[in-house]
Coordinates of C-alpha atoms and ligand atoms in Angstrom, one line a residue:
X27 CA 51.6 103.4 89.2
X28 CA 54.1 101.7 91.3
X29 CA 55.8 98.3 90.0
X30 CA 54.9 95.1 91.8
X31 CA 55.8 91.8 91.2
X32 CA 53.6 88.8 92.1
X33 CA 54.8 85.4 93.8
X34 CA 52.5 82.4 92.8
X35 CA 53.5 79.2 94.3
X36 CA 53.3 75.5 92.6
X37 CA 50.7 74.1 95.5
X38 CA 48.0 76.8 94.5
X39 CA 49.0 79.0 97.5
X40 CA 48.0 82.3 97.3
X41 CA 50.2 84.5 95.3
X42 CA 51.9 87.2 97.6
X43 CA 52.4 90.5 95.7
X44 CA 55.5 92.5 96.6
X45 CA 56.3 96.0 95.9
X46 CA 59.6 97.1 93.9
X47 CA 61.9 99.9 94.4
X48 CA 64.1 101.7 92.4
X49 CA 67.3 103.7 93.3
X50 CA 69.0 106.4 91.3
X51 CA 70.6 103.8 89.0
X52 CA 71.5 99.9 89.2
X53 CA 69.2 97.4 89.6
X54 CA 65.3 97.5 90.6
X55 CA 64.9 95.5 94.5
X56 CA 62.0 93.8 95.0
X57 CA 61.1 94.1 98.4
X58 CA 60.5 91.1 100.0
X59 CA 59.9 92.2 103.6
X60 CA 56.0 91.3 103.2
X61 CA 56.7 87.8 102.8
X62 CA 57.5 86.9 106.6
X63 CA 53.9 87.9 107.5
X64 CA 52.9 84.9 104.6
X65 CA 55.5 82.9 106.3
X66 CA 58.3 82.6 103.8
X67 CA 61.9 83.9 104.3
X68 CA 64.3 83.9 101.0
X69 CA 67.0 82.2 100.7
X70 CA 70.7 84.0 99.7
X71 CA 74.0 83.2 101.1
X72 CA 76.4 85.2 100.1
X73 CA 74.4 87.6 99.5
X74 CA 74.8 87.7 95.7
X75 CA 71.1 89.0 95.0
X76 CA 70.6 90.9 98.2
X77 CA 70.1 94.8 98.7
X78 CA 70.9 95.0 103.0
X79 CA 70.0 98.6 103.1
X80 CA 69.0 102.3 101.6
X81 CA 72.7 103.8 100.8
X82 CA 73.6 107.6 99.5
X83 CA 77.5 107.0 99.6
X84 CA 78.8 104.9 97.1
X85 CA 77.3 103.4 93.8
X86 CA 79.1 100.8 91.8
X87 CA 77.9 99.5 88.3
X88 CA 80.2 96.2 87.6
X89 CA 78.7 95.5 83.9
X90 CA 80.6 99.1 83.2
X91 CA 83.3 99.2 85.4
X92 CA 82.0 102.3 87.1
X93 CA 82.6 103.5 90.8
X94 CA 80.8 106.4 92.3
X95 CA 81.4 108.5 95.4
X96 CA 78.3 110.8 96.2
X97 CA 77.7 110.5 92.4
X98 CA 81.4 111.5 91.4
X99 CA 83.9 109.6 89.4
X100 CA 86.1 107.8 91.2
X101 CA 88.8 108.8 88.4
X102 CA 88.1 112.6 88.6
X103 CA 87.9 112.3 92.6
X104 CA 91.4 110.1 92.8
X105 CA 93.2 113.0 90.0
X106 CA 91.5 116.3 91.1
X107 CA 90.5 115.9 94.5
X108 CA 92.2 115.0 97.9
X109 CA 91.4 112.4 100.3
X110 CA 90.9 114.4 103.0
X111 CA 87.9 115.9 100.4
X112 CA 86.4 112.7 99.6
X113 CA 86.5 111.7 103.3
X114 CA 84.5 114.7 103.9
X115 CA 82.2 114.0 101.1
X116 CA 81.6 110.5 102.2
X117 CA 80.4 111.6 105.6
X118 CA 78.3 114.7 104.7
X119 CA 77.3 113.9 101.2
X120 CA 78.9 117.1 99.7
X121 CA 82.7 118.1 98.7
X122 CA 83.6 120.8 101.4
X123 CA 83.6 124.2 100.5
X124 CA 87.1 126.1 101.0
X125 CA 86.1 127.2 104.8
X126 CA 84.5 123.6 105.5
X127 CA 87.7 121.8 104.2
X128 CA 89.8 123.8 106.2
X129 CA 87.8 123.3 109.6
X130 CA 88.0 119.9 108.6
X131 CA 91.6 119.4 107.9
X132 CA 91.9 121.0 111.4
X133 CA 89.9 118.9 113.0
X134 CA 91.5 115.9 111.5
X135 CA 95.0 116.9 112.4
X136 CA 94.0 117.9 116.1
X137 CA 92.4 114.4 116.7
X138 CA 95.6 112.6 116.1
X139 CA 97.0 111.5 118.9
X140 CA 96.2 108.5 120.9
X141 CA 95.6 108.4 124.6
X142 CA 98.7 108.2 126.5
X143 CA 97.5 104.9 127.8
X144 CA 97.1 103.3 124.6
X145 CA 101.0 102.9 124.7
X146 CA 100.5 99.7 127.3
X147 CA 97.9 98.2 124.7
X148 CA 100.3 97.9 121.9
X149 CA 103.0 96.6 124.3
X150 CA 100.5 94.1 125.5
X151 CA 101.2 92.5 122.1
X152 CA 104.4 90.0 120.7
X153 CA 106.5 91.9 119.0
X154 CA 106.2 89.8 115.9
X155 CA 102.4 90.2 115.8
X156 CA 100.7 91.0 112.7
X157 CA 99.6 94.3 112.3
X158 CA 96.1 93.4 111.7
X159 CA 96.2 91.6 115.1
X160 CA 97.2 94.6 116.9
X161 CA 95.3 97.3 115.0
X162 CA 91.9 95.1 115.3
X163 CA 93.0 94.7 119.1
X164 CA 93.7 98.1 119.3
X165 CA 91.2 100.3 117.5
X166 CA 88.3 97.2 119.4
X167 CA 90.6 98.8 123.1
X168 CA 89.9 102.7 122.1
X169 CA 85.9 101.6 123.1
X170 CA 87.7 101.6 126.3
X171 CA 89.3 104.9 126.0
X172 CA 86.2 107.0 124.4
X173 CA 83.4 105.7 125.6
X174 CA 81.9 108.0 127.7
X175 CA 79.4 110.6 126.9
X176 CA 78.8 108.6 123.7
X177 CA 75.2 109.0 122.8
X178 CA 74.9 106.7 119.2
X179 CA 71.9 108.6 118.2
X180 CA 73.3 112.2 118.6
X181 CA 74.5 113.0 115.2
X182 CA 77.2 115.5 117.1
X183 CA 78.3 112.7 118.9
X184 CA 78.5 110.3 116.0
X185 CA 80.1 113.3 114.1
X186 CA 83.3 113.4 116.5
X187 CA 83.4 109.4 116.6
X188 CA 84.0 109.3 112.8
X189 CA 86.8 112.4 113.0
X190 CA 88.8 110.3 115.6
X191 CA 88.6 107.5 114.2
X192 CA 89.6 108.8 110.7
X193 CA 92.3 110.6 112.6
X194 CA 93.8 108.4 114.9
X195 CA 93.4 104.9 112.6
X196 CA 97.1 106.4 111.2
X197 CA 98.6 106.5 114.1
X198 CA 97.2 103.0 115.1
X199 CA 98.6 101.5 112.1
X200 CA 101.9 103.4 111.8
X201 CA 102.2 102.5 115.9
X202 CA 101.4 98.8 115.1
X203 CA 104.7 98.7 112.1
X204 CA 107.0 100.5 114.9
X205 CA 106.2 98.1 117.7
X206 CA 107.0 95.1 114.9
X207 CA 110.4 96.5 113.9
X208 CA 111.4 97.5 117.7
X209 CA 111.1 101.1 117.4
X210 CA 110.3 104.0 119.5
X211 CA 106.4 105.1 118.3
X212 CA 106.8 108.7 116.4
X213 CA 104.1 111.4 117.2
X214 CA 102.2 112.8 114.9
X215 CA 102.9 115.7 113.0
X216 CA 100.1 118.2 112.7
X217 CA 101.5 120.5 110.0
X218 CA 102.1 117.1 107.9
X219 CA 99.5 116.5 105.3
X220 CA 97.6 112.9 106.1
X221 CA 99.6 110.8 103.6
X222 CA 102.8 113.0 104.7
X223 CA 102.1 112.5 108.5
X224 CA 101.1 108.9 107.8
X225 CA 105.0 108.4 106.2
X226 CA 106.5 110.6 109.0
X227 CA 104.8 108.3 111.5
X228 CA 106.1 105.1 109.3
X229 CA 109.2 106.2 108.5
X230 CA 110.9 109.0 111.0
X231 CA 113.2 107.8 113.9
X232 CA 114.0 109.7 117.1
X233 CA 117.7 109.8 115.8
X234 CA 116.8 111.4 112.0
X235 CA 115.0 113.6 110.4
X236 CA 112.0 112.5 107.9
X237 CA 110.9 114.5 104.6
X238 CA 108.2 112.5 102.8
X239 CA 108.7 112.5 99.2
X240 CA 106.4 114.7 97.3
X241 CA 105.5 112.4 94.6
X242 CA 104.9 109.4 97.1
X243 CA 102.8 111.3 99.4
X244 CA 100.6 112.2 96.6
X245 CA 100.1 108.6 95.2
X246 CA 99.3 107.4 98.8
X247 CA 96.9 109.8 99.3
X248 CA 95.0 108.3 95.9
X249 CA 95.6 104.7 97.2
X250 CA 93.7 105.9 100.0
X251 CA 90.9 107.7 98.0
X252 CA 90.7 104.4 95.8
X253 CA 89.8 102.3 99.0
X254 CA 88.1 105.0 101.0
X255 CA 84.8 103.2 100.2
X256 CA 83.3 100.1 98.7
X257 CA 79.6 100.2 99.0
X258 CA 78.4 96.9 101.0
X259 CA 81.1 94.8 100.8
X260 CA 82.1 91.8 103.4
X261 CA 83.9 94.3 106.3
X262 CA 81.2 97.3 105.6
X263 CA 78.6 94.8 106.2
X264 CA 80.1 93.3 109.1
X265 CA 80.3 97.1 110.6
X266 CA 76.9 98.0 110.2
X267 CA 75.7 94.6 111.4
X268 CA 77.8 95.2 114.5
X269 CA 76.5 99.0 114.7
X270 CA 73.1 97.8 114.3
X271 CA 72.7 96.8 117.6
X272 CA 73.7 99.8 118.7
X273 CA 77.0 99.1 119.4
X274 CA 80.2 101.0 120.4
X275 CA 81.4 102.3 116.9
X276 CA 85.3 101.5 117.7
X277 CA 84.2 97.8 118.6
X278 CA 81.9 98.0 115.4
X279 CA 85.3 99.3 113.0
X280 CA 87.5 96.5 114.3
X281 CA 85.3 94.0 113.6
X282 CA 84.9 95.7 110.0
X283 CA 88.8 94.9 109.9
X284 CA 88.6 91.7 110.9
X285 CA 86.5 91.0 108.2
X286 CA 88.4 93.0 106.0
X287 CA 91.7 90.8 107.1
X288 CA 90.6 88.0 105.2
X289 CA 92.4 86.9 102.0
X290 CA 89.8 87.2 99.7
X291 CA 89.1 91.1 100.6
X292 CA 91.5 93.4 102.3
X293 CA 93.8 90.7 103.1
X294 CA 94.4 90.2 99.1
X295 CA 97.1 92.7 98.1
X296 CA 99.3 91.2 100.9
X297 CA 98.6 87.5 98.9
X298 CA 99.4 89.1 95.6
X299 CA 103.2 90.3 96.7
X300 CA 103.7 86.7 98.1
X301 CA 102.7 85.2 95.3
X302 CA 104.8 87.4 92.9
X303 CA 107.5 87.0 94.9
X304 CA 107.0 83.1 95.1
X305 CA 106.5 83.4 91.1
X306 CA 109.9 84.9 91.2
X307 CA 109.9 84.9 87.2
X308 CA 107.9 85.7 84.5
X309 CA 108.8 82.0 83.4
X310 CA 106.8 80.3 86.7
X311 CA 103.4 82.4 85.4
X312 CA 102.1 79.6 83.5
X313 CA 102.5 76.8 86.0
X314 CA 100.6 79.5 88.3
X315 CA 98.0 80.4 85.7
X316 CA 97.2 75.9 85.5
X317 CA 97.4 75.9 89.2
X318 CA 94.5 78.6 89.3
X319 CA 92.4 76.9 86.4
X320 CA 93.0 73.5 88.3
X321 CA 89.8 73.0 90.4
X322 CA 91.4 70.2 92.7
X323 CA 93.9 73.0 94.0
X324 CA 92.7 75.4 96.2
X325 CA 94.6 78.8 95.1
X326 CA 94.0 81.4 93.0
X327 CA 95.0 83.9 91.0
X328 CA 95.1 87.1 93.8
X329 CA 94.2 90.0 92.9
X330 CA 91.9 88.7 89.7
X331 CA 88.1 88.4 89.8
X332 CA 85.5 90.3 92.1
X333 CA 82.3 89.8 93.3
X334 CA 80.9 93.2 91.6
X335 CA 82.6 93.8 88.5
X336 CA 82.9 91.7 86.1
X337 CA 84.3 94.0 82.8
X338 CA 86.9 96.2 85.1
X339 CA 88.0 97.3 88.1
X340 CA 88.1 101.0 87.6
X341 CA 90.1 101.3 90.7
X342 CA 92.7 99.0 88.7
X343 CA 93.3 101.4 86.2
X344 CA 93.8 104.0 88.3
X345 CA 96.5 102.0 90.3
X346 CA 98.4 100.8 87.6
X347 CA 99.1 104.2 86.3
X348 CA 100.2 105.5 89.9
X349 CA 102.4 102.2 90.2
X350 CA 104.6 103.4 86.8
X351 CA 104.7 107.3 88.6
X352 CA 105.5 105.4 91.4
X353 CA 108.1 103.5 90.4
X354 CA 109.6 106.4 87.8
X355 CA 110.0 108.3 90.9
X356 CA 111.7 106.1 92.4
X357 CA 114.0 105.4 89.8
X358 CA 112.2 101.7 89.9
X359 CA 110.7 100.9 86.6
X360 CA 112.5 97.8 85.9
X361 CA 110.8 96.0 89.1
X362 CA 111.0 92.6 88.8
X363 CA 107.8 92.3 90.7
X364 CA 105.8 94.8 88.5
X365 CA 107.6 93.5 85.0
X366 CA 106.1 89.3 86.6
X367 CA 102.8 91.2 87.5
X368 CA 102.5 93.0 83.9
X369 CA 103.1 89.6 82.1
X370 CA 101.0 87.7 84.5
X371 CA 97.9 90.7 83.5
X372 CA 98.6 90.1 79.9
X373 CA 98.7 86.1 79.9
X374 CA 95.5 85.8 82.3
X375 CA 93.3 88.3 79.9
X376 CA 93.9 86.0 77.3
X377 CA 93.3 82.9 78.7
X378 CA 90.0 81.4 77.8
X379 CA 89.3 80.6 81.9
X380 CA 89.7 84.0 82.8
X381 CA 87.7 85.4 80.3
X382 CA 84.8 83.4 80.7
X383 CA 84.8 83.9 84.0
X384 CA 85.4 87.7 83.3
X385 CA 88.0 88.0 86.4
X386 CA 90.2 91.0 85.7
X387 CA 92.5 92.6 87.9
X388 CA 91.2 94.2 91.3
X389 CA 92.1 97.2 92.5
X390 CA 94.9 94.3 95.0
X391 CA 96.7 93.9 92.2
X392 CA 98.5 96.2 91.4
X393 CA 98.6 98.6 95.1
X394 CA 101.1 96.1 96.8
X395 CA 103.8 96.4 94.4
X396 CA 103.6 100.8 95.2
X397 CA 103.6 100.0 98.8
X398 CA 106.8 97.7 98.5
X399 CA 108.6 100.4 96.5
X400 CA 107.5 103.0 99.2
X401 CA 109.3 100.8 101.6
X402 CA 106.0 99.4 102.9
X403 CA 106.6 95.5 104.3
X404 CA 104.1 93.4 103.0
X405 CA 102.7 92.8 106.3
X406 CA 101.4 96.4 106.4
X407 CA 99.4 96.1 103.1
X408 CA 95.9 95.4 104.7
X409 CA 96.8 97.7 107.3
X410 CA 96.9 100.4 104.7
X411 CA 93.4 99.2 103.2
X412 CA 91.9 99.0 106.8
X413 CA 93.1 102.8 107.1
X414 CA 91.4 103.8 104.2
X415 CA 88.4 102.4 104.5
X416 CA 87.7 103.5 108.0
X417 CA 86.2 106.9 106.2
X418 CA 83.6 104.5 104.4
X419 CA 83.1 102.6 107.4
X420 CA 82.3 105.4 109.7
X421 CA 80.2 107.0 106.9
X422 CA 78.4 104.0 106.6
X423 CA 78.3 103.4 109.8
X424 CA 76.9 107.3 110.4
X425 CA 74.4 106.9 107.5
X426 CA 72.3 103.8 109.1
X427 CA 72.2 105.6 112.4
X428 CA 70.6 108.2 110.9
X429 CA 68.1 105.8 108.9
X430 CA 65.0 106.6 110.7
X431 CA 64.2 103.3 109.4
X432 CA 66.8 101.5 110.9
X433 CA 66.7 98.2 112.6
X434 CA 68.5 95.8 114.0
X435 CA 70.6 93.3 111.8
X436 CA 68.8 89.6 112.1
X437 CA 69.4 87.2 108.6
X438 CA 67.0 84.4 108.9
X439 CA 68.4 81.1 108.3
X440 CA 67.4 77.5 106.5
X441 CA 67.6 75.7 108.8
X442 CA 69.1 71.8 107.5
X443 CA 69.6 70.0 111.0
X444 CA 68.5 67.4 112.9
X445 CA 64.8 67.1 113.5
X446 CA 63.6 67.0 117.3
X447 CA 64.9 64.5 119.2
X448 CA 65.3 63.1 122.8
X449 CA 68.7 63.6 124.6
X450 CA 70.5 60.6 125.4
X451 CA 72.4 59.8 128.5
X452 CA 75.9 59.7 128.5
X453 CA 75.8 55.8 129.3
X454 CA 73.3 55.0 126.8
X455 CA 75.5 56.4 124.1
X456 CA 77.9 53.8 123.4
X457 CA 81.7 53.9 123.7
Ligands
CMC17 N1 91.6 82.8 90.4 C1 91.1 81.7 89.8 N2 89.8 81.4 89.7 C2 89.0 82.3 90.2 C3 89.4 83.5 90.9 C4 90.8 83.7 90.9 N3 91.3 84.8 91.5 N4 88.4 84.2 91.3 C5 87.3 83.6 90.9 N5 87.6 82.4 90.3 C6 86.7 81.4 89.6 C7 86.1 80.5 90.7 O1 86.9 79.4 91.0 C8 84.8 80.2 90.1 O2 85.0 79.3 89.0 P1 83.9 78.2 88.7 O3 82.7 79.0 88.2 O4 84.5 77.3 87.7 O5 83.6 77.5 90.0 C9 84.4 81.5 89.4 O6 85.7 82.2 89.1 C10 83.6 82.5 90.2 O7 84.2 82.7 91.4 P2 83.4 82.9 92.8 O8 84.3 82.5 93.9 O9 82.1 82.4 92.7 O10 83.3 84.5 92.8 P3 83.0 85.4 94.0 O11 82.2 86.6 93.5 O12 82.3 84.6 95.1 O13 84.4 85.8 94.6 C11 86.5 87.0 94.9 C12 85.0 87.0 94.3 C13 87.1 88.4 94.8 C14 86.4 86.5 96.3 C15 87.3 86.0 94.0 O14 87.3 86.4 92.7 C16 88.7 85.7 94.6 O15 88.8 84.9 95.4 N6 89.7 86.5 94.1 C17 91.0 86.4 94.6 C18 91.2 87.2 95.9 C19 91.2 88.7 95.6 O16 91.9 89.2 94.8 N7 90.4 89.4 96.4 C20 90.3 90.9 96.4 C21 89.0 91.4 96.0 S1 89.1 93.2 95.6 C22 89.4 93.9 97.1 C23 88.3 93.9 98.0 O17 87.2 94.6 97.6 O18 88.4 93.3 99.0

């Protein structure tokens, strides 16, 4: 028999009985759809006990610190696999076979470049822009360049959208670091793997030759798997609300970045650098660790705590261990940065605040301090996250369009205003 659960109400209302649902694991949802037609809406913001949609992609269980992709580990997908694999699984639902993964490698690597056009649109920019400016303005512009003979509800169509954009979203952000520093753009490489060509794109100037480092490549393409998706999260949200209404998908991924710009989600491993460079010494952590706990001042500890999981971040794990290969490789293990952000891990997990609150370190902490090594400025970190997560946003974005049952996004609201009233002329209102 199918589980219900039945709403009785204090006022001897009639009790509404709602139907719940359960997915493969996590949590039972009790539908609550029912209980407009009884003239009742519930009441969440923030969402913090609110399933949005059905979702195959990702599953995330933050009692046990676990992350799935398509039901696989995200710590055998970011050691065995590849993130042009994952990106595959997260848009079709299976890891490619050899044939597939080559076709789509291919396809990847032919979809690079941008429109010839889209030069103007970064030089539209100031030069001291931040990249998330001109990647948002950028990627929101290519609905401009590709928006013809784009039927949403073809899954062809939608099919080639999430390529490009998984294609091109390196060149956009590599494009958006050159026009910063003053530099020619560099082309892509299509013989380059997608870290590699990524770092040719950063890196290479017209006047020397580039060869990405082995080692570095690698451990950005498991940054990139770690971020590729995040289930419904604040910027996946905000793309498939935009999508919803049927909306060009380019618009609908910039205005998942925007989202994803802010401090407390993307925009976090660019905050953690600052602060451990504003900590400067392992002998400032505890005046930063007060200055967290101290409810009167407004910062906090970035890179600690998350809205999902609340034992680890497996992600963190992950990171930390490709931040000492990192940093071996490069010769770097004596870091100031990564000895402050060791110390300032080991202090906050004992600290009685902390572990109350069970705020560990996210999967922020730790990435910026690889990027730096790599040569990455800090105000490319987001970027980097925004590139990654485009493969999650697109197969998000591809997995509601296909949801037969799909509608258009529309929260209801409480609404805490004035009650009606007459308008008042401007002379009868006083000085
Ligand atoms: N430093 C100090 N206190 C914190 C922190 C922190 N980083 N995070 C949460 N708290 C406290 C918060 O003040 C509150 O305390 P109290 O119960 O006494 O009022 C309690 O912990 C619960 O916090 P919350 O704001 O209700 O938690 P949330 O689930 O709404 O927010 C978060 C999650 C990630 C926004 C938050 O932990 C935060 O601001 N962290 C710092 C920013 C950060 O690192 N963001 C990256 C997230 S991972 C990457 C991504 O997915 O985007």
């Amino acid at each position: 028999m199918k589980k219900t659960v039945t709403l009785t109400f204090s006022d001897g209302s009639p009790p509404i009985e709602l139907p719940v649902e359960e997915g493969t694991y996590g949590k039972p949802v009790i539908d609550i759809r029912p209980l407009g037609a009884h003239g009742y809406f519930t009441h969440d913001p923030g969402f913090t006990a609110t399933s949005s949609c059905n979702s195959a992609i990702t599953y995330i269980d933050g009692d046990e610190g676990l992350l799935y992709y398509r039901g696989y580990p995200i710590e055998e997908l970011a050691y065995q696999s590849d993130y042009m694999e994952v990106c595959y699984l997260l848009l079709h639902g299976e890891l490619p076979t050899a044939t597939q993964k080559q076709a789509f490698v291919e396809s990847i690597s032919h979809h690079t470049l941008l429109h010839d056009q889209m030069e103007n649109v970064f030089r539209g920019f100031r030069r001291s822009a931040h990249p998330m400016a001109v990647m948002i303005g950028v990627t929101g512009a290519m609905s401009a360049f590709y928006h013809a003979g784009l039927d949403n509800f073809n899954p062809q169509h939608r099919e080639s959208v999430a390529h490009r954009l998984i294609a091109k979203i390196p060149t956009v952000a590599a494009w958006a670091y050159k026009f910063n520093e003053g530099q020619p753009f560099v082309y892509p490489q299509n013989r380059l793997s997608y870290a590699e060509n990524f770092m040719h794109m950063m890196f290479a100037t017209p006047c020397e030759d580039y060869e990405p480092n082995p080692a570095l490549a690698r451990a950005l393409d498991r940054i990139f798997i770690l971020h590729a998706d995040h289930e419904q999260n604040a910027s996946t949200s905000t793309v498939r609300l935009a999508g919803s209404s049927g909306a060009n998908p380019y618009a609908c991924i910039a205005s998942g970045m925007a989202s994803l710009w802010g401090p407390l989600h993307g925009g976090a491993n660019e905050a953690v650098l600052r602060m451990l460079e504003e900590m400067d010494d392992v002998s400032k952590i505890g005046e930063f660790i007060r200055r967290a706990k101290d409810k009167s001042d407004p910062f906090r500890l970035m890179g600690f705590g998350h809205r999902i999981y609340k034992n680890v971040d497996p992600r963190a794990a992950i990171i930390r261990r490709t931040c000492y290969e990192v940093l071996d490789a490069l010769d770097l293990r004596d870091d100031p940065q990564f000895r402050i952000a060791l110390e300032l891990e080991r202090i906050a997990l004992e600290d009685e605040y902390f572990i109350e609150r069970k705020l560990y370190p996210n999967v922020d902490f730790y990435s910026g301090i690889i990027f730096r090594a790599m040569g990455i400025p800090t105000s490319m970190f987001t970027a980097l996250f925004a590139l990654a997560r485009t493969a999650g946003w697109v197969a998000q974005w591809h997995e509601m369009l296909s949801d037969p049952a799909h509608r258009i996004g529309r929260p209801r609201q409480l609404y805490t205003g004035a009650a009606r009233r007459s308008f008042v002329p401007l002379e009868q209102r006083g000085a």
